[in-house]
Short mmCIF file of C-alpha atoms in Angstrom, two decimals:
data_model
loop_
_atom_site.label_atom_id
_atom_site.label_comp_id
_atom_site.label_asym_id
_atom_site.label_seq_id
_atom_site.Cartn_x
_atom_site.Cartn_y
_atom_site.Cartn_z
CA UNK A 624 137.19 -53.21 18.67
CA UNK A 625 136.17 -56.57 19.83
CA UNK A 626 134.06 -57.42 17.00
CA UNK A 627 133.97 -60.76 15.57
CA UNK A 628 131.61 -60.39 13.27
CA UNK A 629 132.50 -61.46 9.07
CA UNK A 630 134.28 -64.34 10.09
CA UNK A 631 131.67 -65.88 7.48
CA UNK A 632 130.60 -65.55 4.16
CA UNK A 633 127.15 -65.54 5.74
CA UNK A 634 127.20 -62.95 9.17
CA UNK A 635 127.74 -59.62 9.71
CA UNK A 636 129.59 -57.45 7.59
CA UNK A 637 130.95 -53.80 8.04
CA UNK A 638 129.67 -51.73 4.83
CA UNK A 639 131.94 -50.76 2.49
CA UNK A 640 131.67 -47.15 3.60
CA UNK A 641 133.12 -47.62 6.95
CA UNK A 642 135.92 -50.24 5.87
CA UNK A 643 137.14 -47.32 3.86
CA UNK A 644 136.91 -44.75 6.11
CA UNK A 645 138.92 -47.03 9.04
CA UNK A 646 141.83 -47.77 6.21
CA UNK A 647 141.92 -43.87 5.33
CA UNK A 648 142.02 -43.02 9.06
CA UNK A 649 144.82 -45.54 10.24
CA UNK A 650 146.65 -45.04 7.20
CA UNK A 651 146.46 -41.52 8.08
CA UNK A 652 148.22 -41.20 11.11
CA UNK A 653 145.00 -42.73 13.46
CA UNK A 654 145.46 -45.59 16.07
CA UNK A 655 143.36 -48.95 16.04
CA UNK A 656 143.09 -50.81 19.36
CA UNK A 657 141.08 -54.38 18.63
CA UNK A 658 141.26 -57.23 21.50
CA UNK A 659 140.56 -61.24 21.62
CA UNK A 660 137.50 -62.03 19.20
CA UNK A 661 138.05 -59.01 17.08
CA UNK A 662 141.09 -61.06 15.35
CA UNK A 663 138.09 -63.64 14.40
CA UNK A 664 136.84 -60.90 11.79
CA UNK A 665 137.03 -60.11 7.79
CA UNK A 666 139.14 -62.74 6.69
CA UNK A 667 138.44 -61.05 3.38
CA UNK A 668 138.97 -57.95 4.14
CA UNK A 669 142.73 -57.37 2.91
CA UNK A 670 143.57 -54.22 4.49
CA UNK A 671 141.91 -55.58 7.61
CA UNK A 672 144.81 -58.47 7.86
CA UNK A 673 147.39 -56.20 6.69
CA UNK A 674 146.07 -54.13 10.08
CA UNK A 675 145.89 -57.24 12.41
CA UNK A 676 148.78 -58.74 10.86
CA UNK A 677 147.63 -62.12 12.50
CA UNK A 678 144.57 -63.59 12.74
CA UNK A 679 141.96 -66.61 13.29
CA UNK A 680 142.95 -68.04 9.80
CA UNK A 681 143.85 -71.58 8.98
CA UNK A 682 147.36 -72.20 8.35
CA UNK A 683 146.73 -72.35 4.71
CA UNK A 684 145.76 -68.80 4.83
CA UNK A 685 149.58 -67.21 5.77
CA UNK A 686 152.48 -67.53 7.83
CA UNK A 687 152.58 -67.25 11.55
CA UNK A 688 154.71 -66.62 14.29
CA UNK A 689 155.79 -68.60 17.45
CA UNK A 690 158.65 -67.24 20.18
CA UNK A 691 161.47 -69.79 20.86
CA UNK A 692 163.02 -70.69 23.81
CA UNK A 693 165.34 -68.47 23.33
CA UNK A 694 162.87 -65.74 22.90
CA UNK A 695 163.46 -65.49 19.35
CA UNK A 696 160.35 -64.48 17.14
CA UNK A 697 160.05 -67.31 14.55
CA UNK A 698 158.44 -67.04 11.73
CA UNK A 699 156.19 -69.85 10.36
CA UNK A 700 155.76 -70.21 6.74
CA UNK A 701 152.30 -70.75 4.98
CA UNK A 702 150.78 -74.20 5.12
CA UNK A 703 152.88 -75.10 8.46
CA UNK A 704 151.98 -74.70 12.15
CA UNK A 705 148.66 -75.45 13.35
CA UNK A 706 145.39 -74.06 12.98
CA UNK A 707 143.80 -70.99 14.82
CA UNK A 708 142.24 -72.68 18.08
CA UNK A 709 142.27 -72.61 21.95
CA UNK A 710 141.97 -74.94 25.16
CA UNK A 711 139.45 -74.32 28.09
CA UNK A 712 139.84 -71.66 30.19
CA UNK A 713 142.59 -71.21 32.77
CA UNK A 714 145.21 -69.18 34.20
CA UNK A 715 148.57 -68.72 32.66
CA UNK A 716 151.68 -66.91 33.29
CA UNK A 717 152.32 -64.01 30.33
CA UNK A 718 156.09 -63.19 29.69
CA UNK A 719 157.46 -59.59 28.11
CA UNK A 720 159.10 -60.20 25.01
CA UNK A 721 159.80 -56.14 24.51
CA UNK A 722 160.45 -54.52 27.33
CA UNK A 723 161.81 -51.40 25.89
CA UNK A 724 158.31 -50.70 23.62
CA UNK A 725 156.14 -47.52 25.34
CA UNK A 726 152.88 -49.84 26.43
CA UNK A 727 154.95 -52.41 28.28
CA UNK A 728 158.10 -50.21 29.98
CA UNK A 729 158.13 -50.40 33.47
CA UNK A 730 155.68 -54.01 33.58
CA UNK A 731 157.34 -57.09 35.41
CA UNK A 732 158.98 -59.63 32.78
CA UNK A 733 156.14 -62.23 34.22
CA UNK A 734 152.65 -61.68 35.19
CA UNK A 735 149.76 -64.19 35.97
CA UNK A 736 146.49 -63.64 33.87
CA UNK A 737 143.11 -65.38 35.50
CA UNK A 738 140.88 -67.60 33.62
CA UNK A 739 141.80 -67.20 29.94
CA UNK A 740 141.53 -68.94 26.60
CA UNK A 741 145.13 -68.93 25.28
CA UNK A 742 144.73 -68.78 22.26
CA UNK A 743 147.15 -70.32 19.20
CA UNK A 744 147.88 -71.01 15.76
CA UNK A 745 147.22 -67.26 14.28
CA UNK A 746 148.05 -66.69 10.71
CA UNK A 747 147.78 -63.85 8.53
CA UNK A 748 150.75 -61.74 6.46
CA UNK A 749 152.29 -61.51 9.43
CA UNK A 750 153.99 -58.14 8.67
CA UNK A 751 155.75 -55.30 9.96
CA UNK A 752 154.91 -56.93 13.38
CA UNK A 753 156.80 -56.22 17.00
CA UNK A 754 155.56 -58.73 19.36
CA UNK A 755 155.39 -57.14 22.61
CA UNK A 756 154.37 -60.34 24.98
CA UNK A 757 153.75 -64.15 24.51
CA UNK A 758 152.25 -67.09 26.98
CA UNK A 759 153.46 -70.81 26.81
CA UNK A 760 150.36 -73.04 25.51
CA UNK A 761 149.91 -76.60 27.45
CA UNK A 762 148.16 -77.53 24.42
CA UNK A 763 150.99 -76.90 21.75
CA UNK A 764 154.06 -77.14 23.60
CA UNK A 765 155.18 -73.75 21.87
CA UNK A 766 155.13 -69.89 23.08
CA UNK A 767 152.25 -68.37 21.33
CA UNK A 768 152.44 -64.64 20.83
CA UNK A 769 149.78 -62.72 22.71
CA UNK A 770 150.18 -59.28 22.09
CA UNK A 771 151.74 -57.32 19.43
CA UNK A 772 152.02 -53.63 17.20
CA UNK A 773 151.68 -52.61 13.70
CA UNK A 774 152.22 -49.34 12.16
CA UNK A 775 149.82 -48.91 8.94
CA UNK A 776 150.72 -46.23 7.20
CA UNK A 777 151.35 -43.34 9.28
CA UNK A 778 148.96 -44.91 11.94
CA UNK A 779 149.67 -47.25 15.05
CA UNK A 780 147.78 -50.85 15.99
CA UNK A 781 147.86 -52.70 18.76
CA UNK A 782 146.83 -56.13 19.05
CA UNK A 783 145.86 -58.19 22.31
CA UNK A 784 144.55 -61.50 22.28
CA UNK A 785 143.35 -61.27 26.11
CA UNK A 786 140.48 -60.29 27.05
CA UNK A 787 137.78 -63.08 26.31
CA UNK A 788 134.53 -63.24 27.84
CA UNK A 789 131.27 -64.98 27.20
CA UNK A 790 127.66 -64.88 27.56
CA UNK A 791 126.90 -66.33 31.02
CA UNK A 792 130.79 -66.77 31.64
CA UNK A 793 132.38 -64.38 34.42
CA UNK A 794 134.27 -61.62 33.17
CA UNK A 795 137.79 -62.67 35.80
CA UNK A 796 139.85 -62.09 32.68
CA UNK A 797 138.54 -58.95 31.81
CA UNK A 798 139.03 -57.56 35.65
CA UNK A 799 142.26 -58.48 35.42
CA UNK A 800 144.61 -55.89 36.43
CA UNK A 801 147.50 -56.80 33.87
CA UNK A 802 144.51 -56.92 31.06
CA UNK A 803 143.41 -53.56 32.06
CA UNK A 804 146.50 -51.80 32.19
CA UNK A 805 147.73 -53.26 29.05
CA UNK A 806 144.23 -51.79 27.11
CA UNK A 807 144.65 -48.46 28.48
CA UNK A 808 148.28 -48.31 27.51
CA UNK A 809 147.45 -49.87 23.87
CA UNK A 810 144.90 -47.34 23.09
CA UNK A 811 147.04 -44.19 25.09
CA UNK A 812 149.98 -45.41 22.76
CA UNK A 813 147.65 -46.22 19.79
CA UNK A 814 146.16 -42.62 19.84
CA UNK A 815 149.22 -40.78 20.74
CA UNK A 816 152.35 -42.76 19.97
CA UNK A 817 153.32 -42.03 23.86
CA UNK A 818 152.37 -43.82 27.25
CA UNK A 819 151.82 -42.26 30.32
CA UNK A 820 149.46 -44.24 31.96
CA UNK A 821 151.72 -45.86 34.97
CA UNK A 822 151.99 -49.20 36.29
CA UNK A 823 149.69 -49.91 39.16
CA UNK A 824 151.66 -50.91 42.33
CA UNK A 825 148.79 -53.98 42.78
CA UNK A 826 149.99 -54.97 39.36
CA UNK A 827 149.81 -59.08 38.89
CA UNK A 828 153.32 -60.99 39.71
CA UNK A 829 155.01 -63.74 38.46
CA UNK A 830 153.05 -65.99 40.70
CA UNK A 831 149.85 -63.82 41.80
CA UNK A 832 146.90 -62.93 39.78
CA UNK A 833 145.38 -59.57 40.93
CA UNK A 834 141.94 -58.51 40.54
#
């Protein structure tokens, strides 16, 4: 999912039908893949959080989580941190936090991601989650998580907060090669609990972006 719809009291809203049947099914052993503006939605929605486990929310809503320097996963209690936001556009270098979880065995420790909003200050209950990769944000000073796992019930979700694009905006994030890899790995791991999808030799480095 990518949608970012319910963000408001006033737009779009899943009906109740469906939110069910997505809770029964991930609860149930399924596997939920949602990317960048998809985080944005249902801030309402309670299971939906508990299945995010961090969101666009206002510090006000729940805790958060930041990685230190030394790479320790820090939680943020409610009311502190900063709000959800982002700075323009622009290239950053993403670092493996886990190296040993399926999706991201095998990757480089660093990789270079093109022409991204790097996103910050997510909040939500902020349980039961593994972060699997963060980015260092020029406009916080801090290590902001970028992608992370969940298990819901018997179910697996995976979380990535790559991937933006935008009407009349090229799509360089999205043709990343670290982007893409990491989405088919999420959802292969997300629907199976395994990986096999290998790491392309023109993966991105610690200093080159690759297309």
């Amino acid at each position: 999912s990518n949608f970012n719809g319910g963000h408001k009291h006033t737009s779009l809203h899943w009906p109740g039908k469906i939110e069910k049947a997505l809770e029964e099914y991930v609860s149930g052993g399924g596997g939920f893949l949602i990317y960048h503006s998809a985080n944005n939605s249902f801030p309402n929605w309670p299971a939906y959080n508990e299945l995010i486990g961090l969101g666009w929310r206002n510090k006000d809503f729940g805790p958060g989580l930041i990685v230190s320097r030394d790479e320790e996963v820090i939680a943020l209690p409610k009311g502190e941190g900063r709000n959800s936001g982002h700075g323009p556009e622009h290239d950053f270098q993403i670092t493996i936090l886990n190296a040993n979880h399926p999706i991201t065995k095998g990757l480089p420790m660093k990789w270079m991601h093109p022409n991204e909003q790097l996103t910050h200050g997510q909040h939500g209950p902020a349980k039961n989650v593994t972060v699997l990769s963060y980015a260092h944000s020029k406009d916080t000073g801090e290590n902001e998580v970028m992608e992370w796992v969940i298990p819901y019930g018997k179910g697996r979700v995976y979380v990535s907060m790559l991937g933006h694009l935008w009407k009349g905006k090229p799509d360089t994030a999205m043709r990343c090669i670290g982007f893409q890899t990491m989405l088919i790995r999420g959802c292969e791991w997300a629907a199976t609990g395994n990986v096999s999808y290998p790491v392309p030799q023109d993966f991105p480095t610690a200093t080159e972006m690759r297309l």
